[in-house]
Amino acid sequence: MSRTAERVRFFTESVIREMTRWAHHYGAINLAQGFPDFPAPEPLKAAAVQAIMADHNQYAITWGSPRLRAAIAEKYARFYGMAVDPERHITVCCGATECMIATLLALLNPGDEVIVFEPFYENYGPDTWISGARPVYVPLRPPEWTFDPDELARAFSPRTRALILNTPHNPTGHVFPEAELRIIADLCQRHDAYVITDEIYEHIVYDGRRHIPIATLPGMWERTVTISGMSKSYAVTGWRIGWCIAPEDLTNAIRKVHDFLTVGAPAPLQEAGAVALEFPMDYYEQMRRDYERRRRLLVEALEELGFEVWWPQGAYYVMTDFRPFGFDDDTAFAMHLVREIGVAVVPGSSFYARPERGRTQVRFAFCKREETLQQAVARLRRLRNR
Ligand code: GLN
């Protein structure tokens, strides 16, 4: 008899976070976990200090401070023309991570099925299992990391309750274009399924691409939960501020779960967050240009070193195939990199339910200072000379 619950047998510890621990252990450069190593914007940090000094130190309203919710609503109107009511449609949580699990717990029943594109950000599997539901995987295939519409159609069943979308996509960088979103929207309407969409990388898109929230497509607002947060847009992954945007009935259910999970996200950081959401357009353009440079620096170098790379269209990761180096196991290769070369990456299999599909892939994160990336590239050059 196991001393722990059944549900924890369905998943393992996060490999991303484990690789961060190995990076610390071996003193390696961490291109595994996706967090910036550059500072957050000065005005945002100043606002946080000020919020604490102004004694915003007790619980905020459980679903989010009024100032932050107003700023979120204003930003969605400004960027996407979405009419979001801060009183009825927003739940602020401890990061997009809590948003996702609170949403699944609020919307799913045991035995429901949830469609997930594979590869996928590791949390979606465990989140689904913890909610008592079952993930059904639909492959995204390189080089573009698109799905086959027939395969997606076949994944729907009478038990399908929701589809988890993530655009821009982690780990592949795929930015779902409008045509693909329409196929997804159409199937979800036909099968009366929710779309739960993780858009945390919404402002990181390349080559003139545009991020489109699926909630803005005709007929989708009513069945969509849009999740995003501050972590990636303002380089504050440790602040743990995320939000769910959903129609009123779904929001009420999400707020109940969130209240009993964590009560609320950090109050002073919510106050400060409002300042970031009010940043002008230039801020996002500058950030995008900075990421374009980081992407070019790392991905070109990896290509030149001999990796097979799939240039990401958005987000700040690149998936690669390392077979040219004579390895055939992703964990062995990742451990070799962190131990002998001094660079931590994430083994590809951790993004797949069927691990064999990612066996020859590793993911690099490039949300790092250019010096960090240059140093990592210098270390990786030793790979070639083995
Ligand atoms: N989203 C980031 C990644 O994929 C980190 C998430 C986390 O570890 N909480 O690396």
CSV table of C-alpha atoms and ligand atoms in Angstrom, one decimal:
chain,number,residue,atom,x,y,z
A,1,MET,CA,0.0,0.0,0.0
A,2,SER,CA,1.3,3.4,-0.9
A,3,ARG,CA,1.4,6.0,1.8
A,4,THR,CA,0.5,8.7,-0.6
A,5,ALA,CA,-2.5,9.5,-2.8
A,6,GLU,CA,-3.2,7.8,-6.1
A,7,ARG,CA,-3.2,11.0,-8.0
A,8,VAL,CA,0.5,11.7,-7.4
A,9,ARG,CA,1.5,8.5,-9.1
A,10,PHE,CA,0.5,9.9,-12.5
A,11,PHE,CA,3.3,12.3,-12.8
A,12,THR,CA,6.9,13.0,-11.8
A,13,GLU,CA,8.7,16.0,-10.4
A,14,SER,CA,9.2,18.9,-12.8
A,15,VAL,CA,12.3,18.2,-14.9
A,16,ILE,CA,12.7,21.9,-15.7
A,17,ARG,CA,13.1,22.7,-12.0
A,18,GLU,CA,15.3,19.6,-11.5
A,19,MET,CA,17.7,20.9,-14.2
A,20,THR,CA,17.9,24.2,-12.4
A,21,ARG,CA,19.1,22.3,-9.3
A,22,TRP,CA,21.7,20.5,-11.4
A,23,ALA,CA,22.8,23.9,-12.8
A,24,HIS,CA,23.4,25.1,-9.3
A,25,HIS,CA,25.1,21.9,-8.3
A,26,TYR,CA,27.6,22.0,-11.2
A,27,GLY,CA,27.9,25.8,-11.5
A,28,ALA,CA,26.5,25.6,-15.0
A,29,ILE,CA,24.9,28.4,-17.0
A,30,ASN,CA,21.2,27.9,-16.7
A,31,LEU,CA,19.5,27.8,-20.1
A,32,ALA,CA,17.1,25.2,-18.7
A,33,GLN,CA,14.4,27.1,-16.7
A,34,GLY,CA,12.8,30.0,-18.5
A,35,PHE,CA,13.5,33.0,-16.3
A,36,PRO,CA,15.4,36.2,-17.2
A,37,ASP,CA,18.8,36.9,-15.6
A,38,PHE,CA,18.5,40.6,-16.4
A,39,PRO,CA,16.8,43.2,-14.1
A,40,ALA,CA,13.1,44.1,-14.1
A,41,PRO,CA,12.2,47.6,-15.3
A,42,GLU,CA,13.3,50.3,-12.8
A,43,PRO,CA,9.9,52.0,-12.5
A,44,LEU,CA,8.3,48.6,-11.7
A,45,LYS,CA,10.8,47.9,-9.0
A,46,ALA,CA,10.3,51.4,-7.6
A,47,ALA,CA,6.6,50.9,-7.5
A,48,ALA,CA,7.0,47.7,-5.5
A,49,VAL,CA,9.2,49.3,-2.9
A,50,GLN,CA,6.7,52.2,-2.7
A,51,ALA,CA,3.7,49.8,-2.3
A,52,ILE,CA,5.4,48.1,0.7
A,53,MET,CA,6.3,51.5,2.2
A,54,ALA,CA,2.7,52.6,1.7
A,55,ASP,CA,1.6,49.5,3.7
A,56,HIS,CA,0.0,47.4,1.1
A,57,ASN,CA,1.0,44.5,3.3
A,58,GLN,CA,-2.2,42.7,4.1
A,59,TYR,CA,-4.4,40.5,1.9
A,60,ALA,CA,-5.7,42.1,-1.2
A,61,ILE,CA,-9.2,41.3,-2.4
A,62,THR,CA,-9.0,37.6,-3.1
A,63,TRP,CA,-9.6,37.9,-6.8
A,64,GLY,CA,-7.2,40.8,-7.3
A,65,SER,CA,-6.6,44.4,-6.2
A,66,PRO,CA,-9.0,46.8,-7.9
A,67,ARG,CA,-6.1,48.9,-9.2
A,68,LEU,CA,-4.5,45.9,-10.9
A,69,ARG,CA,-7.8,44.5,-12.3
A,70,ALA,CA,-8.6,48.0,-13.8
A,71,ALA,CA,-5.1,48.0,-15.4
A,72,ILE,CA,-5.6,44.5,-16.8
A,73,ALA,CA,-9.0,45.4,-18.3
A,74,GLU,CA,-7.6,48.6,-19.8
A,75,LYS,CA,-4.7,46.7,-21.4
A,76,TYR,CA,-6.8,44.0,-23.0
A,77,ALA,CA,-9.0,46.8,-24.5
A,78,ARG,CA,-5.9,48.6,-25.8
A,79,PHE,CA,-4.1,45.6,-27.3
A,80,TYR,CA,-6.9,43.3,-28.4
A,81,GLY,CA,-10.1,45.3,-28.3
A,82,MET,CA,-11.5,42.9,-25.7
A,83,ALA,CA,-14.2,44.2,-23.4
A,84,VAL,CA,-13.2,42.8,-20.0
A,85,ASP,CA,-15.1,43.9,-16.9
A,86,PRO,CA,-12.7,44.0,-13.9
A,87,GLU,CA,-15.6,43.3,-11.6
A,88,ARG,CA,-16.9,40.2,-13.4
A,89,HIS,CA,-14.2,38.7,-15.6
A,90,ILE,CA,-10.8,38.8,-13.9
A,91,THR,CA,-9.2,36.5,-11.3
A,92,VAL,CA,-5.7,37.4,-10.2
A,93,CYS,CA,-3.7,34.3,-9.0
A,94,CYS,CA,-0.2,33.4,-7.9
A,95,GLY,CA,1.2,33.2,-11.4
A,96,ALA,CA,-0.2,31.7,-14.6
A,97,THR,CA,0.7,28.3,-13.0
A,98,GLU,CA,-2.0,28.8,-10.3
A,99,CYS,CA,-4.4,30.2,-13.0
A,100,MET,CA,-4.1,27.0,-14.9
A,101,ILE,CA,-4.8,24.6,-12.1
A,102,ALA,CA,-7.5,26.8,-10.5
A,103,THR,CA,-9.2,26.9,-13.9
A,104,LEU,CA,-9.0,23.1,-14.4
A,105,LEU,CA,-10.3,22.4,-10.9
A,106,ALA,CA,-13.1,24.8,-11.5
A,107,LEU,CA,-14.2,23.5,-14.9
A,108,LEU,CA,-13.5,19.7,-15.0
A,109,ASN,CA,-15.2,16.7,-13.6
A,110,PRO,CA,-13.6,13.3,-13.0
A,111,GLY,CA,-13.6,11.3,-16.3
A,112,ASP,CA,-13.5,14.4,-18.5
A,113,GLU,CA,-11.0,14.5,-21.3
A,114,VAL,CA,-8.7,17.5,-22.1
A,115,ILE,CA,-7.0,17.9,-25.4
A,116,VAL,CA,-3.3,19.0,-25.1
A,117,PHE,CA,-0.9,19.7,-28.0
A,118,GLU,CA,2.3,17.7,-27.7
A,119,PRO,CA,5.0,18.7,-26.9
A,120,PHE,CA,3.6,20.8,-24.1
A,121,TYR,CA,4.8,22.8,-21.1
A,122,GLU,CA,5.1,20.1,-18.4
A,123,ASN,CA,2.5,21.5,-16.0
A,124,TYR,CA,-0.5,20.8,-18.2
A,125,GLY,CA,-0.3,17.0,-17.7
A,126,PRO,CA,-0.1,17.0,-13.9
A,127,ASP,CA,-2.7,19.8,-13.7
A,128,THR,CA,-5.1,17.7,-15.7
A,129,TRP,CA,-4.5,14.5,-13.6
A,130,ILE,CA,-4.8,16.4,-10.3
A,131,SER,CA,-8.2,17.7,-11.6
A,132,GLY,CA,-9.4,14.1,-12.1
A,133,ALA,CA,-9.5,14.4,-15.9
A,134,ARG,CA,-7.5,12.7,-18.6
A,135,PRO,CA,-5.2,14.4,-21.1
A,136,VAL,CA,-5.6,13.4,-24.8
A,137,TYR,CA,-2.5,14.4,-26.8
A,138,VAL,CA,-2.4,15.8,-30.4
A,139,PRO,CA,1.1,16.1,-31.9
A,140,LEU,CA,2.6,19.3,-33.2
A,141,ARG,CA,5.2,18.5,-35.9
A,142,PRO,CA,8.4,20.2,-36.9
A,143,PRO,CA,9.6,22.2,-38.8
A,144,GLU,CA,6.6,24.6,-38.2
A,145,TRP,CA,5.2,22.7,-35.2
A,146,THR,CA,1.7,22.7,-36.7
A,147,PHE,CA,-1.0,20.1,-36.1
A,148,ASP,CA,-2.9,18.0,-38.5
A,149,PRO,CA,-6.6,19.2,-38.5
A,150,ASP,CA,-7.9,15.7,-39.0
A,151,GLU,CA,-5.9,14.3,-36.2
A,152,LEU,CA,-7.2,17.1,-34.0
A,153,ALA,CA,-10.8,16.4,-35.1
A,154,ARG,CA,-10.3,12.7,-34.2
A,155,ALA,CA,-9.1,13.6,-30.7
A,156,PHE,CA,-12.5,15.0,-29.7
A,157,SER,CA,-14.9,12.6,-28.1
A,158,PRO,CA,-18.2,12.9,-26.2
A,159,ARG,CA,-16.0,13.2,-23.0
A,160,THR,CA,-14.0,16.1,-24.3
A,161,ARG,CA,-14.5,19.0,-21.9
A,162,ALA,CA,-11.7,21.4,-22.8
A,163,LEU,CA,-8.7,22.0,-25.0
A,164,ILE,CA,-5.5,23.6,-23.5
A,165,LEU,CA,-3.9,26.0,-26.0
A,166,ASN,CA,-0.6,27.7,-25.4
A,167,THR,CA,0.4,30.4,-27.9
A,168,PRO,CA,3.2,31.5,-28.3
A,169,HIS,CA,4.0,28.0,-27.5
A,170,ASN,CA,6.5,26.5,-25.0
A,171,PRO,CA,8.7,24.6,-25.9
A,172,THR,CA,8.5,25.0,-29.7
A,173,GLY,CA,7.9,28.7,-30.1
A,174,HIS,CA,5.0,28.1,-32.5
A,175,VAL,CA,2.7,31.1,-32.8
A,176,PHE,CA,-0.7,29.8,-33.8
A,177,PRO,CA,-1.9,31.8,-36.8
A,178,GLU,CA,-5.5,32.8,-37.2
A,179,ALA,CA,-6.3,30.0,-39.6
A,180,GLU,CA,-5.2,27.4,-37.0
A,181,LEU,CA,-7.1,29.2,-34.2
A,182,ARG,CA,-10.2,29.1,-36.4
A,183,ILE,CA,-9.9,25.3,-36.8
A,184,ILE,CA,-9.6,24.9,-33.1
A,185,ALA,CA,-12.4,27.4,-32.4
A,186,ASP,CA,-14.7,25.6,-34.8
A,187,LEU,CA,-14.1,22.1,-33.3
A,188,CYS,CA,-14.5,23.4,-29.7
A,189,GLN,CA,-17.8,25.0,-30.7
A,190,ARG,CA,-19.0,21.9,-32.4
A,191,HIS,CA,-18.1,19.7,-29.4
A,192,ASP,CA,-19.1,22.3,-26.8
A,193,ALA,CA,-15.6,22.3,-25.2
A,194,TYR,CA,-13.8,25.1,-23.4
A,195,VAL,CA,-10.5,26.6,-24.6
A,196,ILE,CA,-8.1,27.3,-21.8
A,197,THR,CA,-5.4,29.4,-23.3
A,198,ASP,CA,-2.0,30.1,-21.8
A,199,GLU,CA,-0.8,33.3,-23.4
A,200,ILE,CA,2.0,34.2,-21.0
A,201,TYR,CA,4.4,34.8,-23.9
A,202,GLU,CA,1.9,37.1,-25.7
A,203,HIS,CA,4.4,40.0,-26.2
A,204,ILE,CA,7.3,37.8,-27.4
A,205,VAL,CA,6.7,37.2,-31.1
A,206,TYR,CA,9.2,37.4,-34.0
A,207,ASP,CA,9.5,38.3,-37.7
A,208,GLY,CA,6.5,40.6,-37.6
A,209,ARG,CA,4.1,37.9,-36.4
A,210,ARG,CA,1.0,38.9,-34.4
A,211,HIS,CA,-0.4,37.2,-31.3
A,212,ILE,CA,-4.1,36.6,-31.5
A,213,PRO,CA,-6.1,35.7,-28.3
A,214,ILE,CA,-8.5,33.0,-29.4
A,215,ALA,CA,-11.1,34.7,-27.1
A,216,THR,CA,-11.4,37.4,-29.8
A,217,LEU,CA,-12.6,35.0,-32.5
A,218,PRO,CA,-16.4,34.9,-33.2
A,219,GLY,CA,-18.3,32.8,-30.7
A,220,MET,CA,-15.2,32.1,-28.5
A,221,TRP,CA,-15.5,34.6,-25.6
A,222,GLU,CA,-18.2,32.5,-23.9
A,223,ARG,CA,-16.1,29.3,-23.9
A,224,THR,CA,-12.6,30.7,-23.3
A,225,VAL,CA,-10.4,31.2,-20.3
A,226,THR,CA,-7.5,33.4,-21.2
A,227,ILE,CA,-4.5,33.1,-18.9
A,228,SER,CA,-1.5,35.4,-18.8
A,229,GLY,CA,0.6,37.2,-16.2
A,230,MET,CA,3.5,39.5,-15.4
A,231,SER,CA,6.3,37.0,-15.3
A,232,LYS,CA,7.5,37.0,-18.9
A,233,SER,CA,6.3,40.5,-20.1
A,234,TYR,CA,8.0,42.3,-17.3
A,235,ALA,CA,10.8,39.9,-16.3
A,236,VAL,CA,9.5,39.2,-12.8
A,237,THR,CA,8.9,35.4,-12.7
A,238,GLY,CA,9.4,35.3,-8.9
A,239,TRP,CA,6.6,37.8,-8.2
A,240,ARG,CA,3.9,35.3,-9.0
A,241,ILE,CA,1.3,37.5,-10.5
A,242,GLY,CA,-1.0,36.0,-13.1
A,243,TRP,CA,-4.6,36.4,-14.2
A,244,CYS,CA,-7.5,34.5,-15.7
A,245,ILE,CA,-10.0,36.3,-17.9
A,246,ALA,CA,-13.3,34.5,-18.4
A,247,PRO,CA,-17.0,35.0,-18.7
A,248,GLU,CA,-18.8,35.7,-15.4
A,249,ASP,CA,-20.1,32.1,-14.6
A,250,LEU,CA,-16.6,30.6,-15.2
A,251,THR,CA,-14.9,33.4,-13.3
A,252,ASN,CA,-17.1,32.8,-10.3
A,253,ALA,CA,-16.1,29.2,-10.2
A,254,ILE,CA,-12.4,30.0,-10.7
A,255,ARG,CA,-12.5,32.6,-7.9
A,256,LYS,CA,-13.9,30.1,-5.5
A,257,VAL,CA,-11.1,27.6,-6.2
A,258,HIS,CA,-8.5,30.3,-6.1
A,259,ASP,CA,-9.7,31.6,-2.8
A,260,PHE,CA,-9.3,28.3,-1.1
A,261,LEU,CA,-6.0,27.4,-2.8
A,262,THR,CA,-4.0,30.6,-2.0
A,263,VAL,CA,-6.4,33.4,-0.9
A,264,GLY,CA,-4.5,35.9,-3.0
A,265,ALA,CA,-1.4,36.9,-4.9
A,266,PRO,CA,1.1,39.1,-3.1
A,267,ALA,CA,-0.7,42.4,-2.3
A,268,PRO,CA,2.2,45.0,-2.8
A,269,LEU,CA,3.3,43.3,-6.0
A,270,GLN,CA,-0.3,43.6,-7.4
A,271,GLU,CA,-0.2,47.3,-6.7
A,272,ALA,CA,3.1,47.6,-8.5
A,273,GLY,CA,1.9,45.4,-11.3
A,274,ALA,CA,-0.6,48.0,-12.3
A,275,VAL,CA,2.3,50.4,-13.1
A,276,ALA,CA,3.8,47.8,-15.5
A,277,LEU,CA,0.5,47.2,-17.3
A,278,GLU,CA,0.3,50.9,-18.0
A,279,PHE,CA,3.7,51.0,-19.8
A,280,PRO,CA,3.5,52.6,-23.2
A,281,MET,CA,3.8,50.6,-26.5
A,282,ASP,CA,7.5,51.4,-26.8
A,283,TYR,CA,8.2,49.2,-23.9
A,284,TYR,CA,6.9,46.1,-25.7
A,285,GLU,CA,8.6,47.1,-28.9
A,286,GLN,CA,12.0,47.4,-27.2
A,287,MET,CA,11.5,44.1,-25.4
A,288,ARG,CA,10.6,42.4,-28.7
A,289,ARG,CA,13.8,43.8,-30.3
A,290,ASP,CA,15.9,42.6,-27.4
A,291,TYR,CA,14.5,39.1,-27.7
A,292,GLU,CA,15.0,39.1,-31.5
A,293,ARG,CA,18.7,39.8,-30.8
A,294,ARG,CA,19.0,37.1,-28.1
A,295,ARG,CA,17.2,34.6,-30.4
A,296,ARG,CA,19.6,35.3,-33.3
A,297,LEU,CA,22.6,35.1,-31.0
A,298,LEU,CA,21.8,31.7,-29.6
A,299,VAL,CA,20.0,30.0,-32.4
A,300,GLU,CA,22.5,30.9,-35.1
A,301,ALA,CA,25.3,29.6,-32.8
A,302,LEU,CA,23.5,26.3,-32.2
A,303,GLU,CA,22.9,25.9,-35.9
A,304,GLU,CA,26.6,26.6,-36.6
A,305,LEU,CA,27.7,24.2,-33.9
A,306,GLY,CA,25.8,21.4,-35.7
A,307,PHE,CA,22.5,21.2,-33.8
A,308,GLU,CA,19.3,20.7,-35.9
A,309,VAL,CA,17.3,23.8,-34.8
A,310,TRP,CA,13.7,24.8,-35.4
A,311,TRP,CA,13.7,28.6,-35.3
A,312,PRO,CA,11.0,29.7,-32.8
A,313,GLN,CA,8.3,32.1,-34.0
A,314,GLY,CA,7.6,33.4,-30.5
A,315,ALA,CA,8.4,32.8,-26.8
A,316,TYR,CA,12.0,32.4,-25.7
A,317,TYR,CA,12.9,28.8,-26.2
A,318,VAL,CA,14.4,26.8,-29.0
A,319,MET,CA,13.9,23.1,-29.5
A,320,THR,CA,16.9,21.3,-31.1
A,321,ASP,CA,17.9,17.8,-32.2
A,322,PHE,CA,21.3,16.8,-30.9
A,323,ARG,CA,21.9,13.5,-32.9
A,324,PRO,CA,24.8,15.1,-34.9
A,325,PHE,CA,26.8,14.9,-31.7
A,326,GLY,CA,26.5,11.2,-31.5
A,327,PHE,CA,24.2,10.9,-28.5
A,328,ASP,CA,20.8,9.2,-28.7
A,329,ASP,CA,19.3,9.9,-25.2
A,330,ASP,CA,18.1,13.3,-24.2
A,331,THR,CA,18.8,12.8,-20.4
A,332,ALA,CA,22.3,11.5,-21.0
A,333,PHE,CA,23.0,14.4,-23.4
A,334,ALA,CA,21.5,17.0,-20.9
A,335,MET,CA,23.6,15.5,-18.1
A,336,HIS,CA,26.7,15.6,-20.2
A,337,LEU,CA,26.0,19.3,-21.0
A,338,VAL,CA,25.5,20.3,-17.5
A,339,ARG,CA,28.3,18.3,-16.0
A,340,GLU,CA,31.1,18.5,-18.6
A,341,ILE,CA,30.2,21.5,-20.7
A,342,GLY,CA,28.7,23.7,-18.0
A,343,VAL,CA,25.4,24.5,-19.7
A,344,ALA,CA,22.0,23.4,-18.4
A,345,VAL,CA,19.2,22.6,-20.8
A,346,VAL,CA,15.9,20.6,-20.5
A,347,PRO,CA,15.7,17.1,-21.9
A,348,GLY,CA,13.1,17.0,-24.7
A,349,SER,CA,11.2,14.0,-23.4
A,350,SER,CA,9.9,16.0,-20.5
A,351,PHE,CA,7.7,17.9,-22.9
A,352,TYR,CA,6.1,14.7,-24.3
A,353,ALA,CA,3.6,12.2,-22.8
A,354,ARG,CA,5.2,9.6,-25.1
A,355,PRO,CA,8.8,10.3,-24.0
A,356,GLU,CA,10.3,8.5,-27.0
A,357,ARG,CA,9.1,11.4,-29.2
A,358,GLY,CA,11.5,13.8,-27.5
A,359,ARG,CA,14.3,11.4,-27.0
A,360,THR,CA,16.8,13.2,-29.3
A,361,GLN,CA,15.7,16.7,-28.4
A,362,VAL,CA,16.7,19.3,-25.8
A,363,ARG,CA,15.3,22.8,-25.2
A,364,PHE,CA,17.4,25.9,-24.7
A,365,ALA,CA,16.0,29.0,-23.1
A,366,PHE,CA,17.4,32.4,-24.3
A,367,CYS,CA,15.8,34.8,-21.9
A,368,LYS,CA,19.3,35.8,-20.7
A,369,ARG,CA,21.7,38.7,-21.0
A,370,GLU,CA,23.8,38.6,-24.2
A,371,GLU,CA,27.0,38.0,-22.1
A,372,THR,CA,25.3,35.0,-20.6
A,373,LEU,CA,24.4,33.6,-24.0
A,374,GLN,CA,27.9,34.3,-25.4
A,375,GLN,CA,29.5,32.6,-22.5
A,376,ALA,CA,27.2,29.6,-22.9
A,377,VAL,CA,28.0,29.5,-26.7
A,378,ALA,CA,31.8,29.6,-25.8
A,379,ARG,CA,31.3,26.6,-23.6
A,380,LEU,CA,29.2,24.7,-26.1
A,381,ARG,CA,32.0,25.0,-28.7
A,382,ARG,CA,33.8,22.4,-26.7
A,383,LEU,CA,31.2,19.9,-27.8
A,384,ARG,CA,32.5,20.0,-31.3
A,385,ASN,CA,36.0,19.2,-30.3
A,386,ARG,CA,35.3,16.0,-28.4
B,1,GLN,N1,7.9,28.5,-17.9
B,1,GLN,C1,9.3,28.3,-17.6
B,1,GLN,C2,9.9,27.2,-18.3
B,1,GLN,O1,9.2,26.5,-19.1
B,1,GLN,C3,9.5,28.1,-16.1
B,1,GLN,C4,8.3,27.6,-15.4
B,1,GLN,C5,8.6,27.2,-14.0
B,1,GLN,O2,9.6,26.5,-13.7
B,1,GLN,N2,7.8,27.6,-13.1
B,1,GLN,O3,11.0,26.9,-18.2
